[in-house]
Amino acid sequence: MSATGPAGRVQPARPGDPSHIGPYRIAGRLGAGGMGTVHAGVASDGMRVAVKVIHPEQAQEAEFRARFRREVELSSRVTGPHLVPLLAADPDAPTPWLATAYVPGPTLNQHVLAHGPLTEGNLYAFAAATAQALAAVHAAGVVHRDVKPQNVLLTPAGPRMLDFGIAHAADGTSVTRTGVMTGTPGWISPEQYRRGTAGPAGDLFAWGALVAYAATGRLPFGSGAPDVVAFRVMSGEADLDGVPAALRRTLEKALAQEPGDRPSAAEAAQECVTLLASQATQVVGADAVPATAVDMVTALWDVPAGEDPAWHLPPDRSPSRKRLIGAVVLAAGVIGGLAGGVAALLPGSTGGGTHTSSSTASVPPSSSTGSARPLASTAKDDKDGTAANRQASNGGSATAESWALTRTAQGAGEHDVARAVLHDEGVVAQELGDGVGLSPKSVRFQESRREVYLSYTLASDEEGAMYAETEIARNMCLTVRDVVLRLHPDLPYRTYVMVKEESGRDPQVTWQDDFVANSRCRSAADDDSAQDSGTDQDSGADQGWQPDEDGLGQAMIPSTDGAEIRVADGAARKIIAGTNGIRRTLGTDRVLGNAEIKVGFDPGNSVMYVWSDYLEWNQEQVESWADLAAGEACRALVRERESAGSAWPYSRYAVAEIGGSGYLMIRSGAATTRAACPA
C-alpha cells in the first residue's frame, strides 16, 4: 500500500486552470475536493505556496461565502511555529481564494497507514507540537473544531496543524447552517454530542484522541456507525492500551467527560514539553538539551521526509497583444466544475473559405482499425483540385480543400472544444521544448463533415518533427474525445484532423482519426512500439502506469456516456452490496451506500476508479474492502469488454480511499480476464 497525496507531488494543470492567482504563478495542482481546488503557486521570490480556490458554484452561495470570509478573518489571527500560516487572501473575489505557506509531508493518517504509529521521541515531539499549536489557536480567540489525523501534516521540521475551514471564534459568532453538527465522528467531544457546544475544551478532547491514535495506530473510540461511536465517546471508552504510561496520564485528563476536568491546551502543552525534555535528556544528554520547546521538537523529530520534488513552473504565457485576438475568461470550467481561469485563442492565419490552392494535399483514407495514422502529404499535379474537391464533397479523407471550408467555433460547445484543445496542445508543445518548435495556431470546424481541425506550425529539425506531431495528435484525440463525448454529446463531431501550415506552402493534412472509434487514442507509433517490445497495451503493468490524483479527479466528473453510467451503476451496486455483506469483517454496523462509495471513469488512461470516503476502517479492514471492490470492478470491466468488444475503452481499475487532506491508492490492476480478477 502506498500513500500519495499532498507530499510534494504537483499534478499537471487542467484545461482552463489559471496561470496566475493573485500575486502567485501557478505550477499545477496539489489536490481537489468537494469545496475547492488547491493549486501549487510560486511567489515572485520563489517561495512555494498552496492556493485554495473555492468552486465557482459554491462562491455564489451567500452562506458559504460568509463562512469563507470568516475563515480568512480567523486564520489571519493565528500564528505559531506548528501551524500553517495564512499569507494572502481575497474572500470578495468572484472566485474567492486564500494562500498559505506550502508544507511538504504526509498527513498523520497517511503516515500511520503506511508506516505504523509514532514511537519514542517522535511521539513526544508530536504531542508537544500539536498541543502548542492548539494553545496558539485558543490564545487568538479561535476554536479549531476539526482536530483529527487528516488535519495534521508531518513535515521534515515537525508536525503542522492545518485546516480552519470550520473554525469559529470563541465569542460564538460562527457562521454555520442551523442544526448541522460540524466535526468528524470519533473526534467530537461528549459535550458537543450532548449539548451542541464546542469550545476550547472540545478541541483538547479531540487532541487527546489524536495523540492516542498517533501512539497506537488505532481509532481511540473504534469504528462503526456514528451513533455507536458517539455512545463510546459519551461513555468514556477510549482505547489507550499501548500509550506510554507518562503520556497516558496527560491523555486521560484530556479525555475527561466533563470539560471543566480537562486541562487547557497551554497546560497540556507544558506537560508534554516536560516529557519531551526528559526524552531529550535520554537522547542527547542533559548538557545538550535545546533551550526552547520548538528546538526540542526539531532535535527529536525523526520522521522520514519523503520525496519533495522541485516544482517546475511552465513558461510564462502572458499574452502578446500583437498576436492575440483576446483573452477569454472561463467562469465555469471546460471540464465540469474542476476547471476555471484564462485561455487564449490564437488567430489562424487561414480563415474559413479564404484559401486558394494551385496544388492539392491529398491523403489516404483514415484508419478504421482503432489506431491513429499519420497522413503523408502527396502533392500531385492536380492543378484544378478536382480530385480533392470530389473527396471533400463525398465525405472522404480531409484535404487542404476541406480545411479551406472550415469555420471558427460557434456556440458554447464548440468554444469549449477550441479552448480545451488550444490549452492542452500549448502545454504539450511547451513540454516538448524549444528544439522541436511546434506551435498550435487555431481550432476550426467542418460541421457537414463532422471534423474538428487543429492547425499548427513546425519550425524544427525533421528528426523531432514526427515525435512532436504524434504527441500532439494523441493529446488532441484525448481532449476532443473528452469534451465532446463527456460534456457536449449533442455536438456532431467524430473526427479530428491536424493541418500543418508553412510559409510559402499550401496547408498539409498530416493526421486524422476517428476519436469515437479510436477510443484509446492509440497512435501507429503506440502500436508499433507494443509489437516491437512484445507487450500488450491493455495489460495492467503497461508502460509504468500508476493511478493518481489527476485520474481520480477525472473520475469524479459526472459522465454523460450511457455505457459508462450503466457500468458504473452496476459496479457500485455490487460493491455496496458486498461491503454491507461483510460488515462484521469490516467492524461496522453502519449500512453504507452511494454517499460513501462511488465509481467513475478516467478516459485519458482507460481507468475505472472506485473510491470511498468512509474513514472508520483500520488498515486491515481497508485492505479487505479494497480486495472486494477491486474484484467487482475488474469483473465489471471484463463483462463489458466481452459484450462490447473493442468499442469498450476501459481496461484498468483502481481503488482509493479519500480523507480530509489527501487520498490513498490501495489497489490497481488490469482487467484482462475474469480469472485474473481479484477473488
Phi, psi and omega in degrees: 000130180239130179271131174224153181170238188274012188277055171097347183280124178257120177279153179298153174294155179257162177307128179090352177298143181289152174274337177222145169228117186057229181272007189252136170279141186261126181263345183156207181240145173258335180174174179207151180210194184292335184259338182179187181242140176253116181263149173273117183242157179229127178283171182297334179270007178093355180293135179272137182224160173251121184250114181266120181243128182284142177302136184306320182295326179283333177294341179280347181274121184301320181294316181295318179297322178296320178295320180294318178299321179293321178302315180297314182299315183289318181297328180291341179283334195263126175224153179170157184292342183247023177241165177260113188286145171281131183256318183199161180195158172218084183288347182259004177294157176308320171242101187297150179211160170216151181237133174239164173300141175283132181235110180284147175137155178283164171286164175302319180300314179296318181296315182295318179297324184273324190235354182092179185291164176282150181224161172048231186301323179299319182294314181293324177295320179297312182299314182294315184295315182290325176294319177295323177299314179294324177299320178293320178299312183290326178296334179273005180078026184240146173247131184288306176072005176213049178283118181196167185300331180287348183250022173231122178264140177259095184269167178302334182264358180133178181291150174224128178269140183218181174070091174256030185299332177237024175293159174209163182287150180291347179277003174083016182263036179289160176247102181223159179284133183302132175085359181259124178273123178269147181126176184240130180309136183096342179236021179251138185284159179301319182292332177289322175297317187280316189240355181076011180262141180221107179238193179304324179295328176293321175300320182291325175300313179296325177298318178301317178294323180298312181292324176298319178296319179297327184278332187242337186078009179245147173291122189296337177247019175072188181238177180129194181298149181305322181289330177292315177298318179301319179299316180296319179299314185284343177264357176078026184269055178285137179269103182249011178298130180099348176283132179307142188304317183296318180284331182299323180298320179293319181291324179298321177292320180295330183264017178300147183294320183268131181304323182292342180273354181268149174288165172284167178298323179295321179292318178297321179297319180295319178298319182290325178295322177298315177295323179295319179297323177296319177297318181297323178298320180292327186275312187249352181094150186300325183285345185248008181294128179302154187284327185248160179296321179298317179294325178295318177301314181296320183293325184264347184288123183217051177263131181307133185287332185075176183283134175226077185294160178294150176266123180260111179288136172292157177304145179297119184258033177302129188289140172275124185298332182288336187256353187255141165287319180171174177252136182253120180272124181268101181289321173241148193286163174292321182252085176059215182273005185264359182243159177179153176134218189233135173230144182253134178260115180271140181284142172280148178281355181235117180271161180299128177077008184256355183285141167234141185222135175263349175219161188247135173265094182266153187222154175287161181300149179290152182289144176246017184265002181094006177236128179292145182232134173291146183249116179281127178285127180236090182292126180246173178272048178267075193302322185268000177071020185299314183296316182295318179296323178296319177300313183298315183290332181270002179078024178282205182296152179294146181220178175300328181288319177293327174297323180294338182265006181283169177223169177284172183296142174227132178086161186298318183297312180295322178296322177297317178300312183298315181297314183297316181296312182298320179296309184294318180292326176297319178296314180297317180299320178294321179294329180290336174094169183292336183295334180270318174067037178270131183229110174297143184243303184208158175242129183225168190228142174236090191295319183294331179264357178062042185240142172247127184249141169240124174259150182206163172244154183222102178249087187208175169287146184296340183297321182265356186296313183297319178298316180298315181296322178296316179297316179295320181298312181296319181294321178296319178303311181297316183293311181297317179301315184295312184289316183289308187285327185265325185254325184227065183293348177285344179292147186275356194284147176216352181236137172251145185226139176248135182235123177267129178248132179226143180299130177080004180230156176289152176302144181238125174283116185255344185199141169205150180198154176275106185285348175279311179290319180274069191293339178265357182052045179270132181268170175300323179297322177298314182297315180297320180297319180295320180292320181295322184271350180073021181258158177262122181297342181266001182287153183290341183260018190287133168051031173071021180297140174222142175295147181209178184293329179295315177295321178297321177298320176298321181294336181282347179284124181303135181273151172248003181275125185300318181293318179299315181299316181297314182292318180297317180297316179297317179295317181298318179299315181294318181294318179295316179297317178296321179298312180291338177285342179241035182302323180296317177299323182276357175071032180221144174263355184282137174274119182268159181210204183293341178290332183255335185234126185225159180226139178203178188235142170251097186292331182297330181242011177057044186241137167260123180259140169241131180218155180227142173249021175274116193252015185267003178274148171276182187298316181297320180291322176300318179298318180297316179296318182297322177300315179298311183297319181296318180297314180293320179297315180299314182293325178297319179293317181296318180300317181291324178295320179295328182276315187263346181069216186290350177290341179271116190275348191265126184228007181228158176222155177213144180239132185223155170243133183249128177249186183293335185229019180170197182215163181228117175277124189251316181222150172199158179177184180256137178265084184265307179221160179298324181295332182277350182286148176303141183291000000 
